PDB file of C-alpha atoms in Angstrom:
ATOM      1  CA  MET A  30      58.894-173.913  -1.439  1.00 40.00           C
ATOM      2  CA  LEU A  31      59.039-177.373  -3.061  1.00 42.00           C
ATOM      3  CA  THR A  32      60.795-177.634  -6.274  1.00 44.00           C
ATOM      4  CA  LEU A  33      60.058-180.367  -8.711  1.00 45.00           C
ATOM      5  CA  ARG A  34      62.739-181.571 -10.819  1.00 49.00           C
ATOM      6  CA  THR A  35      62.022-184.005 -13.852  1.00 51.00           C
ATOM      7  CA  LEU A  36      64.954-185.873 -15.777  1.00 54.00           C
ATOM      8  CA  ALA A  37      64.040-185.769 -19.483  1.00 57.00           C
ATOM      9  CA  SER A  38      66.044-187.253 -22.343  1.00 68.00           C
ATOM     10  CA  ASP A  39      66.102-186.073 -26.018  1.00 75.00           C
ATOM     11  CA  ILE A  40      63.916-188.250 -28.159  1.00 78.00           C
ATOM     12  CA  THR A  41      63.893-185.961 -31.173  1.00 80.00           C
ATOM     13  CA  PRO A  42      66.051-188.535 -33.560  1.00 84.00           C
ATOM     14  CA  LEU A  43      63.465-191.329 -32.474  1.00 87.00           C
ATOM     15  CA  VAL A  44      60.758-189.644 -33.686  1.00 85.00           C
ATOM     16  CA  PHE A  45      61.972-187.623 -36.573  1.00 84.00           C
ATOM     17  CA  GLY A  46      65.058-189.407 -37.492  1.00 85.00           C
ATOM     18  CA  GLY A  47      67.538-187.116 -39.643  1.00 82.00           C
ATOM     19  CA  PHE A  48      64.309-184.750 -40.541  1.00 82.00           C
ATOM     20  CA  THR A  49      65.061-181.377 -38.414  1.00 78.00           C
ATOM     21  CA  GLU A  50      64.296-178.940 -40.856  1.00 82.00           C
ATOM     22  CA  GLY A  51      60.434-178.311 -40.700  1.00 84.00           C
ATOM     23  CA  MET A  52      58.106-176.683 -38.114  1.00 88.00           C
ATOM     24  CA  PRO A  53      55.339-178.609 -36.709  1.00 89.00           C
ATOM     25  CA  ALA A  54      51.964-176.864 -37.686  1.00 90.00           C
ATOM     26  CA  ALA A  55      48.915-179.418 -37.552  1.00 91.00           C
ATOM     27  CA  PHE A  56      48.343-182.870 -36.688  1.00 90.00           C
ATOM     28  CA  GLY A  57      45.967-185.539 -38.471  1.00 91.00           C
ATOM     29  CA  ASP A  58      45.427-189.198 -39.841  1.00 92.00           C
ATOM     30  CA  PHE A  59      46.098-188.300 -43.445  1.00 94.00           C
ATOM     31  CA  ASN A  60      46.238-191.942 -44.880  1.00 92.00           C
ATOM     32  CA  SER A  61      43.682-193.344 -42.738  1.00 90.00           C
ATOM     33  CA  ASP A  62      45.902-195.689 -40.896  1.00 91.00           C
ATOM     34  CA  GLU A  63      44.900-194.753 -37.317  1.00 90.00           C
ATOM     35  CA  LEU A  64      48.352-193.078 -36.520  1.00 92.00           C
ATOM     36  CA  THR A  65      48.628-189.337 -35.976  1.00 92.00           C
ATOM     37  CA  ASP A  66      50.472-187.707 -38.761  1.00 94.00           C
ATOM     38  CA  VAL A  67      52.217-184.369 -38.377  1.00 93.00           C
ATOM     39  CA  PHE A  68      52.187-181.602 -41.117  1.00 94.00           C
ATOM     40  CA  VAL A  69      55.139-179.288 -41.209  1.00 94.00           C
ATOM     41  CA  VAL A  70      55.918-175.794 -42.666  1.00 94.00           C
ATOM     42  CA  LEU A  71      59.568-175.464 -43.853  1.00 93.00           C
ATOM     43  CA  GLU A  72      61.930-173.542 -46.505  1.00 91.00           C
ATOM     44  CA  ASN A  73      60.978-169.991 -44.959  1.00 90.00           C
ATOM     45  CA  ASN A  74      57.321-170.801 -44.584  1.00 91.00           C
ATOM     46  CA  LYS A  75      57.252-171.502 -48.274  1.00 93.00           C
ATOM     47  CA  ALA A  76      56.576-175.035 -48.292  1.00 95.00           C
ATOM     48  CA  VAL A  77      54.136-177.671 -46.488  1.00 95.00           C
ATOM     49  CA  GLU A  78      55.093-181.395 -46.305  1.00 96.00           C
ATOM     50  CA  ILE A  79      53.336-184.396 -44.227  1.00 95.00           C
ATOM     51  CA  LEU A  80      55.379-186.525 -42.168  1.00 94.00           C
ATOM     52  CA  LEU A  81      53.529-189.907 -42.064  1.00 94.00           C
ATOM     53  CA  ALA A  82      53.556-191.665 -38.661  1.00 93.00           C
ATOM     54  CA  HIS A  83      54.849-195.338 -38.098  1.00 92.00           C
ATOM     55  CA  GLU A  84      54.657-197.736 -35.348  1.00 91.00           C
ATOM     56  CA  GLU A  85      58.690-198.224 -35.599  1.00 91.00           C
ATOM     57  CA  GLU A  86      61.246-195.625 -35.128  1.00 90.00           C
ATOM     58  CA  PRO A  87      61.677-193.294 -36.109  1.00 90.00           C
ATOM     59  CA  LEU A  88      58.169-192.532 -35.762  1.00 90.00           C
ATOM     60  CA  LEU A  89      57.608-189.910 -38.200  1.00 91.00           C
ATOM     61  CA  ARG A  90      58.983-190.031 -41.763  1.00 92.00           C
ATOM     62  CA  GLN A  91      58.713-188.233 -45.176  1.00 91.00           C
ATOM     63  CA  ALA A  92      56.556-190.547 -47.690  1.00 91.00           C
ATOM     64  CA  LYS A  93      58.569-192.187 -50.695  1.00 89.00           C
ATOM     65  CA  ASP A  94      56.487-190.123 -52.896  1.00 90.00           C
ATOM     66  CA  ARG A  95      56.839-186.835 -50.818  1.00 90.00           C
ATOM     67  CA  LEU A  96      53.861-185.171 -49.753  1.00 94.00           C
ATOM     68  CA  ARG A  97      55.010-181.536 -50.291  1.00 94.00           C
ATOM     69  CA  CYS A  98      53.544-178.508 -51.876  1.00 95.00           C
ATOM     70  CA  VAL A  99      55.450-175.159 -52.444  1.00 95.00           C
ATOM     71  CA  PHE A 100      54.144-171.838 -52.526  1.00 94.00           C
ATOM     72  CA  SER A 101      56.992-169.917 -54.073  1.00 90.00           C
ATOM     73  CA  ASN A 102      55.557-166.372 -53.889  1.00 88.00           C
ATOM     74  CA  SER A 103      54.071-166.726 -50.570  1.00 89.00           C
ATOM     75  CA  HIS A 104      54.383-166.800 -47.262  1.00 90.00           C
ATOM     76  CA  ILE A 105      52.442-169.828 -45.403  1.00 92.00           C
ATOM     77  CA  THR A 106      50.552-168.604 -42.264  1.00 89.00           C
ATOM     78  CA  SER A 107      48.492-171.701 -41.480  1.00 89.00           C
ATOM     79  CA  VAL A 108      47.840-175.174 -42.075  1.00 92.00           C
ATOM     80  CA  VAL A 109      44.343-177.076 -41.321  1.00 89.00           C
ATOM     81  CA  PRO A 110      43.785-180.507 -42.314  1.00 91.00           C
ATOM     82  CA  GLY A 111      40.061-181.561 -42.869  1.00 88.00           C
ATOM     83  CA  ASP A 112      37.616-183.274 -45.299  1.00 87.00           C
ATOM     84  CA  PHE A 113      36.309-180.362 -46.966  1.00 84.00           C
ATOM     85  CA  ASP A 114      34.971-182.024 -49.933  1.00 84.00           C
ATOM     86  CA  GLY A 115      33.008-184.975 -47.882  1.00 79.00           C
ATOM     87  CA  ASP A 116      34.912-187.735 -49.869  1.00 85.00           C
ATOM     88  CA  ALA A 117      36.231-189.313 -46.533  1.00 85.00           C
ATOM     89  CA  LEU A 118      40.034-188.243 -47.537  1.00 90.00           C
ATOM     90  CA  MET A 119      41.847-185.752 -45.680  1.00 92.00           C
ATOM     91  CA  ASP A 120      42.569-182.415 -47.375  1.00 93.00           C
ATOM     92  CA  VAL A 121      44.842-179.539 -46.426  1.00 93.00           C
ATOM     93  CA  MET A 122      43.764-176.091 -46.071  1.00 91.00           C
ATOM     94  CA  VAL A 123      46.611-173.672 -46.376  1.00 93.00           C
ATOM     95  CA  THR A 124      46.475-170.051 -45.726  1.00 90.00           C
ATOM     96  CA  THR A 125      49.027-167.387 -47.091  1.00 91.00           C
ATOM     97  CA  THR A 126      50.040-164.044 -47.246  1.00 88.00           C
ATOM     98  CA  PHE A 127      52.155-162.152 -49.843  1.00 78.00           C
ATOM     99  CA  LYS A 128      55.506-160.874 -48.940  1.00 61.00           C
ATOM    100  CA  ARG A 129      57.500-158.570 -51.203  1.00 52.00           C
ATOM    101  CA  THR A 130      60.809-159.598 -49.499  1.00 53.00           C
ATOM    102  CA  GLU A 131      61.897-161.676 -46.494  1.00 54.00           C
ATOM    103  CA  GLN A 132      62.029-158.301 -44.426  1.00 56.00           C
ATOM    104  CA  ASP A 133      58.673-157.166 -45.309  1.00 54.00           C
ATOM    105  CA  THR A 134      56.735-157.044 -42.153  1.00 54.00           C
ATOM    106  CA  ASP A 135      53.238-155.707 -43.546  1.00 55.00           C
ATOM    107  CA  THR A 136      50.293-157.577 -41.957  1.00 48.00           C
ATOM    108  CA  THR A 137      47.382-155.622 -43.817  1.00 52.00           C
ATOM    109  CA  SER A 138      47.288-157.905 -46.793  1.00 71.00           C
ATOM    110  CA  LEU A 139      44.713-160.214 -47.350  1.00 82.00           C
ATOM    111  CA  THR A 140      44.924-163.774 -46.269  1.00 86.00           C
ATOM    112  CA  ASN A 141      44.744-166.498 -49.546  1.00 90.00           C
ATOM    113  CA  VAL A 142      42.971-169.486 -48.645  1.00 90.00           C
ATOM    114  CA  TYR A 143      44.068-172.807 -50.772  1.00 93.00           C
ATOM    115  CA  ILE A 144      42.551-176.013 -50.715  1.00 92.00           C
ATOM    116  CA  LEU A 145      45.116-179.305 -51.351  1.00 94.00           C
ATOM    117  CA  TRP A 146      42.867-181.947 -52.336  1.00 93.00           C
ATOM    118  CA  GLY A 147      44.179-185.174 -50.704  1.00 92.00           C
ATOM    119  CA  GLY A 148      44.191-189.039 -52.003  1.00 88.00           C
ATOM    120  CA  ALA A 149      44.680-192.151 -50.721  1.00 82.00           C
ATOM    121  CA  ASN A 150      48.275-191.683 -50.842  1.00 86.00           C
ATOM    122  CA  HIS A 151      48.992-188.397 -52.752  1.00 90.00           C
ATOM    123  CA  LEU A 152      48.404-184.619 -52.298  1.00 92.00           C
ATOM    124  CA  ASN A 153      47.350-182.367 -55.279  1.00 93.00           C
ATOM    125  CA  CYS A 154      49.163-179.171 -54.940  1.00 92.00           C
ATOM    126  CA  THR A 155      47.744-175.948 -56.291  1.00 84.00           C
ATOM    127  CA  THR A 156      49.408-174.566 -59.558  1.00 78.00           C
ATOM    128  CA  ASP A 157      48.052-171.130 -59.729  1.00 85.00           C
ATOM    129  CA  GLU A 158      48.981-168.856 -56.374  1.00 87.00           C
ATOM    130  CA  ASP A 159      47.133-166.134 -58.024  1.00 86.00           C
ATOM    131  CA  SER A 160      43.869-167.980 -57.836  1.00 88.00           C
ATOM    132  CA  PRO A 161      43.069-168.816 -54.178  1.00 90.00           C
ATOM    133  CA  VAL A 162      39.744-170.310 -53.169  1.00 87.00           C
ATOM    134  CA  ILE A 163      39.015-167.292 -51.409  1.00 84.00           C
ATOM    135  CA  GLN A 164      40.759-164.143 -50.019  1.00 84.00           C
ATOM    136  CA  MET A 165      39.833-162.959 -46.490  1.00 79.00           C
ATOM    137  CA  ILE A 166      40.950-160.614 -43.517  1.00 70.00           C
ATOM    138  CA  GLY A 167      42.213-162.551 -40.799  1.00 61.00           C
ATOM    139  CA  GLN A 168      42.918-166.077 -40.003  1.00 58.00           C
ATOM    140  CA  PRO A 169      40.262-168.850 -40.855  1.00 58.00           C
ATOM    141  CA  LEU A 170      40.255-171.721 -38.289  1.00 56.00           C
ATOM    142  CA  ALA A 171      38.546-175.236 -38.769  1.00 55.00           C
ATOM    143  CA  MET A 172      37.606-176.476 -35.072  1.00 53.00           C
ATOM    144  CA  ASP A 173      34.481-176.720 -33.015  1.00 52.00           C
ATOM    145  CA  TYR A 174      35.537-175.824 -29.599  1.00 51.00           C
ATOM    146  CA  ASN A 175      32.176-175.537 -28.100  1.00 52.00           C
ATOM    147  CA  GLN A 176      29.851-177.354 -30.110  1.00 48.00           C
ATOM    148  CA  ASP A 177      28.528-174.352 -32.163  1.00 51.00           C
ATOM    149  CA  MET A 178      29.661-175.290 -35.532  1.00 54.00           C
ATOM    150  CA  ILE A 179      29.312-178.804 -36.779  1.00 64.00           C
ATOM    151  CA  ILE A 180      25.638-180.460 -36.531  1.00 77.00           C
ATOM    152  CA  ASP A 181      23.826-183.029 -37.988  1.00 82.00           C
ATOM    153  CA  LEU A 182      20.156-181.539 -37.350  1.00 85.00           C
ATOM    154  CA  ASN A 183      18.164-184.442 -39.560  1.00 86.00           C
ATOM    155  CA  HIS A 184      20.139-187.439 -38.623  1.00 84.00           C
ATOM    156  CA  ASP A 185      21.452-188.039 -42.344  1.00 86.00           C
ATOM    157  CA  TYR A 186      25.229-188.059 -41.261  1.00 81.00           C
ATOM    158  CA  MET A 187      25.667-184.840 -43.215  1.00 83.00           C
ATOM    159  CA  ALA A 188      26.759-181.789 -41.717  1.00 80.00           C
ATOM    160  CA  ASP A 189      24.075-179.015 -41.725  1.00 85.00           C
ATOM    161  CA  LEU A 190      24.275-175.280 -41.417  1.00 84.00           C
ATOM    162  CA  PHE A 191      22.600-173.147 -38.355  1.00 85.00           C
ATOM    163  CA  ILE A 192      22.812-169.470 -39.155  1.00 85.00           C
ATOM    164  CA  THR A 193      22.213-166.453 -37.030  1.00 85.00           C
ATOM    165  CA  THR A 194      20.606-163.351 -38.841  1.00 86.00           C
ATOM    166  CA  PRO A 195      19.452-160.394 -37.495  1.00 86.00           C
ATOM    167  CA  THR A 196      16.078-161.425 -36.921  1.00 89.00           C
ATOM    168  CA  GLN A 197      15.920-165.108 -36.891  1.00 92.00           C
ATOM    169  CA  PHE A 198      17.894-168.504 -36.933  1.00 92.00           C
ATOM    170  CA  GLU A 199      17.919-170.477 -40.033  1.00 92.00           C
ATOM    171  CA  VAL A 200      18.210-174.082 -40.800  1.00 91.00           C
ATOM    172  CA  TRP A 201      20.102-175.492 -43.988  1.00 89.00           C
ATOM    173  CA  LEU A 202      20.583-179.090 -44.386  1.00 90.00           C
ATOM    174  CA  GLY A 203      23.709-180.526 -46.159  1.00 86.00           C
ATOM    175  CA  HIS A 204      23.568-182.795 -49.106  1.00 86.00           C
ATOM    176  CA  GLU A 205      26.196-184.981 -50.776  1.00 82.00           C
ATOM    177  CA  ASN A 206      25.578-183.753 -54.278  1.00 84.00           C
ATOM    178  CA  GLU A 207      24.884-180.363 -55.801  1.00 84.00           C
ATOM    179  CA  PRO A 208      23.427-178.006 -54.133  1.00 85.00           C
ATOM    180  CA  LYS A 209      25.380-178.748 -51.226  1.00 81.00           C
ATOM    181  CA  PHE A 210      22.902-176.793 -48.780  1.00 85.00           C
ATOM    182  CA  THR A 211      19.173-175.920 -49.214  1.00 91.00           C
ATOM    183  CA  TYR A 212      17.090-174.019 -46.963  1.00 92.00           C
ATOM    184  CA  ASN A 213      14.890-176.045 -44.645  1.00 92.00           C
ATOM    185  CA  ASN A 214      13.177-173.903 -41.854  1.00 92.00           C
ATOM    186  CA  THR A 215      13.433-170.632 -39.847  1.00 95.00           C
ATOM    187  CA  ILE A 216      13.225-170.210 -36.068  1.00 95.00           C
ATOM    188  CA  LYS A 217      12.394-166.959 -34.827  1.00 94.00           C
ATOM    189  CA  HIS A 218      14.636-165.355 -31.876  1.00 94.00           C
ATOM    190  CA  PRO A 219      13.372-165.597 -28.410  1.00 93.00           C
ATOM    191  CA  GLU A 220      10.585-162.864 -27.305  1.00 90.00           C
ATOM    192  CA  ASN A 221      11.706-159.791 -25.827  1.00 87.00           C
ATOM    193  CA  SER A 222      15.554-160.456 -26.788  1.00 88.00           C
ATOM    194  CA  LYS A 223      17.367-157.365 -27.892  1.00 86.00           C
ATOM    195  CA  ILE A 224      20.539-158.923 -28.030  1.00 86.00           C
ATOM    196  CA  ILE A 225      21.216-162.468 -29.350  1.00 87.00           C
ATOM    197  CA  GLY A 226      24.750-164.314 -28.108  1.00 83.00           C
ATOM    198  CA  GLN A 227      26.348-167.417 -29.715  1.00 79.00           C
ATOM    199  CA  SER A 228      24.332-170.443 -29.835  1.00 84.00           C
ATOM    200  CA  LEU A 229      25.519-173.773 -29.140  1.00 82.00           C
ATOM    201  CA  PHE A 230      23.732-177.347 -29.353  1.00 83.00           C
ATOM    202  CA  VAL A 231      23.701-179.579 -26.285  1.00 80.00           C
ATOM    203  CA  ASP A 232      21.684-182.612 -25.044  1.00 80.00           C
ATOM    204  CA  VAL A 233      19.836-180.814 -22.479  1.00 78.00           C
ATOM    205  CA  GLU A 234      17.654-183.482 -21.421  1.00 76.00           C
ATOM    206  CA  LEU A 235      19.904-186.346 -21.700  1.00 77.00           C
ATOM    207  CA  LYS A 236      17.553-187.905 -24.191  1.00 77.00           C
ATOM    208  CA  GLY A 237      19.873-188.613 -27.224  1.00 77.00           C
ATOM    209  CA  SER A 238      18.934-185.485 -29.306  1.00 79.00           C
ATOM    210  CA  MET A 239      20.543-181.965 -29.455  1.00 82.00           C
ATOM    211  CA  ASP A 240      18.703-178.895 -28.382  1.00 86.00           C
ATOM    212  CA  LEU A 241      19.449-175.352 -29.224  1.00 89.00           C
ATOM    213  CA  VAL A 242      20.763-173.065 -26.408  1.00 89.00           C
ATOM    214  CA  THR A 243      20.975-169.388 -26.804  1.00 89.00           C
ATOM    215  CA  PRO A 244      22.104-166.744 -24.328  1.00 88.00           C
ATOM    216  CA  VAL A 245      20.067-163.587 -24.717  1.00 89.00           C
ATOM    217  CA  CYS A 246      19.789-160.083 -23.380  1.00 87.00           C
ATOM    218  CA  ALA A 247      16.470-158.106 -22.897  1.00 85.00           C
ATOM    219  CA  GLU A 248      18.443-154.836 -22.557  1.00 82.00           C
ATOM    220  CA  GLN A 249      21.888-153.656 -22.743  1.00 76.00           C
ATOM    221  CA  GLN A 250      22.864-150.979 -20.070  1.00 76.00           C
ATOM    222  CA  SER A 251      25.097-148.038 -20.949  1.00 74.00           C
ATOM    223  CA  ASN A 252      28.125-149.481 -18.739  1.00 70.00           C
ATOM    224  CA  GLY A 253      27.804-152.420 -21.225  1.00 66.00           C
ATOM    225  CA  ASN A 254      26.149-154.768 -18.836  1.00 72.00           C
ATOM    226  CA  CYS A 255      23.382-157.025 -19.819  1.00 78.00           C
ATOM    227  CA  LYS A 256      19.905-156.233 -18.166  1.00 79.00           C
ATOM    228  CA  GLY A 257      17.691-159.504 -18.394  1.00 83.00           C
ATOM    229  CA  ALA A 258      20.098-162.017 -19.014  1.00 84.00           C
ATOM    230  CA  ALA A 259      18.851-165.382 -19.830  1.00 87.00           C
ATOM    231  CA  LEU A 260      19.737-169.008 -21.505  1.00 88.00           C
ATOM    232  CA  MET A 261      16.977-170.128 -23.540  1.00 91.00           C
ATOM    233  CA  VAL A 262      16.573-173.595 -24.814  1.00 92.00           C
ATOM    234  CA  TYR A 263      14.459-174.136 -28.216  1.00 92.00           C
ATOM    235  CA  SER A 264      12.944-177.675 -27.638  1.00 87.00           C
ATOM    236  CA  GLU A 265       9.985-179.181 -29.649  1.00 85.00           C
ATOM    237  CA  GLY A 266       8.936-175.776 -31.568  1.00 89.00           C
ATOM    238  CA  GLN A 267       9.182-173.605 -28.399  1.00 92.00           C
ATOM    239  CA  TRP A 268      11.590-171.397 -26.337  1.00 95.00           C
ATOM    240  CA  ILE A 269      12.045-172.476 -22.843  1.00 92.00           C
ATOM    241  CA  ASN A 270      14.053-170.208 -20.282  1.00 91.00           C
ATOM    242  CA  LEU A 271      16.588-172.356 -18.240  1.00 87.00           C
ATOM    243  CA  GLN A 272      15.748-169.709 -15.200  1.00 86.00           C
ATOM    244  CA  VAL A 273      19.385-169.898 -14.472  1.00 83.00           C
ATOM    245  CA  ASN A 274      20.440-168.385 -10.961  1.00 83.00           C
ATOM    246  CA  PHE A 275      23.494-166.106 -12.044  1.00 77.00           C
ATOM    247  CA  LYS A 276      24.478-165.674  -8.530  1.00 79.00           C
ATOM    248  CA  ASP A 277      27.248-167.889  -7.329  1.00 76.00           C
ATOM    249  CA  ASP A 278      27.614-169.012  -3.608  1.00 79.00           C
ATOM    250  CA  ALA A 279      29.828-166.173  -3.098  1.00 81.00           C
ATOM    251  CA  GLY A 280      27.231-163.783  -3.768  1.00 80.00           C
ATOM    252  CA  ASN A 281      29.005-162.734  -7.163  1.00 77.00           C
ATOM    253  CA  LEU A 282      26.265-161.781  -9.775  1.00 74.00           C
ATOM    254  CA  TRP A 283      27.216-163.318 -13.097  1.00 73.00           C
ATOM    255  CA  GLN A 284      26.263-161.272 -16.332  1.00 70.00           C
ATOM    256  CA  PHE A 285      26.758-160.813 -20.075  1.00 71.00           C
ATOM    257  CA  TYR A 286      29.062-158.128 -20.829  1.00 63.00           C
ATOM    258  CA  LEU A 287      29.282-156.495 -24.184  1.00 63.00           C
ATOM    259  CA  LYS A 288      31.796-153.857 -25.192  1.00 57.00           C
ATOM    260  CA  GLN A 289      31.578-151.805 -28.456  1.00 54.00           C
ATOM    261  CA  GLY A 290      34.785-152.426 -30.603  1.00 46.00           C
ATOM    262  CA  LYS A 291      35.159-155.898 -29.352  1.00 45.00           C
ATOM    263  CA  THR A 292      33.879-159.328 -30.103  1.00 46.00           C
ATOM    264  CA  GLU A 293      30.054-159.712 -30.729  1.00 47.00           C
ATOM    265  CA  ALA A 294      29.844-162.730 -28.701  1.00 50.00           C
ATOM    266  CA  ILE A 295      28.065-162.640 -25.282  1.00 49.00           C
ATOM    267  CA  PHE A 296      30.485-163.565 -22.435  1.00 40.00           C
ATOM    268  CA  LEU A 297      30.134-163.825 -18.599  1.00 35.00           C
ATOM    269  CA  PHE A 298      31.930-162.258 -16.134  1.00 35.00           C
ATOM    270  CA  ALA A 299      31.803-161.862 -12.244  1.00 27.00           C
ATOM    271  CA  ALA A 300      30.097-158.428 -11.265  1.00 31.00           C
ATOM    272  CA  ALA A 301      33.499-157.564  -9.076  1.00 33.00           C
ATOM    273  CA  GLU A 302      35.625-154.780 -10.605  1.00 32.00           C
ATOM    274  CA  LEU A 303      38.107-156.237 -13.020  1.00 33.00           C
ATOM    275  CA  GLU A 304      40.990-154.324 -11.786  1.00 36.00           C
ATOM    276  CA  GLN A 305      40.364-155.574  -8.098  1.00 37.00           C
ATOM    277  CA  MET A 306      40.084-159.122  -9.540  1.00 33.00           C
ATOM    278  CA  LYS A 307      43.594-158.626 -11.101  1.00 35.00           C
ATOM    279  CA  MET A 308      45.058-157.838  -7.952  1.00 33.00           C
ATOM    280  CA  ARG A 309      43.284-160.675  -6.174  1.00 33.00           C
ATOM    281  CA  ARG A 310      44.800-163.191  -8.704  1.00 31.00           C
ATOM    282  CA  SER A 311      45.920-165.706  -5.874  1.00 30.00           C
ATOM    283  CA  LYS A 312      42.614-165.712  -4.591  1.00 31.00           C
ATOM    284  CA  ALA A 313      40.328-165.900  -7.550  1.00 31.00           C
ATOM    285  CA  GLN A 314      41.059-167.570 -10.974  1.00 30.00           C
ATOM    286  CA  CYS A 315      39.165-166.624 -14.136  1.00 28.00           C
ATOM    287  CA  LEU A 316      38.014-169.435 -16.048  1.00 28.00           C
ATOM    288  CA  ILE A 317      36.940-169.249 -19.855  1.00 28.00           C
ATOM    289  CA  PHE A 318      33.608-171.206 -20.494  1.00 30.00           C
ATOM    290  CA  GLU A 319      31.377-171.327 -23.728  1.00 32.00           C
ATOM    291  CA  PHE A 320      29.299-168.319 -22.305  1.00 36.00           C
ATOM    292  CA  GLY A 321      31.944-166.379 -20.727  1.00 37.00           C
ATOM    293  CA  CYS A 322      34.284-165.934 -17.550  1.00 35.00           C
ATOM    294  CA  LYS A 323      33.739-166.769 -13.779  1.00 36.00           C
ATOM    295  CA  ALA A 324      35.893-165.221 -10.750  1.00 35.00           C
TER     296      ALA A 324
END
């Protein structure tokens, strides 16, 4: 057995200086200086502060006018930087839960969502913890891992909405002024498709334009497998079957798998029994893609 040993040095003071009380929660360029700033949670998850990045040591420092907001009656659960009002300035979405005591382990309460509106050099803290922007079950996450969330469909440099409904897709175009989104058009689901999966946009033809790609099932079998799986592309007003061969070189058949009580998204998995696959981890690895799992 070969063992690789790596010598490491503690560079915490070079990065944070004397600031060591916070827990890093997110990253982003808050002040648009092309340096990555760090968003930290501190004071027992009751405050969030932005440490601005510098080219000289210490690399991360508190701002002269501290970019810090306190939630006295709440417990911060996540911090998500982003431009939530389209003014080209970074804002901060903060989610919290209400905790009666520090020993309170109740996780069934609703998640409160607040938006801290950002300026060029300041952060507007919320003054009313009792009035969140929205309350929800679970945690929101602003990201676009598989290109299915943020899309500009009419080339006006504004993010549009692509919505999946039980019978069709809807396109809502974004605008700078009110109303922020207006209905534009409808796309019917592919014919003979009983189950519609999570759509995404890909430049399938490599021609500089985004095509809608949707996994579908013609029928769901009693064991949860998908019969008649297909990848459909909507291009120039019509649905086209990509005619994907779901058998790999080893003869394993890929399928979409739906299980009651789990996520509604369609995933792929190799037809081999999962328990056998777990026992053969040294011979097969499970790789997660947009459409599922291959072993």
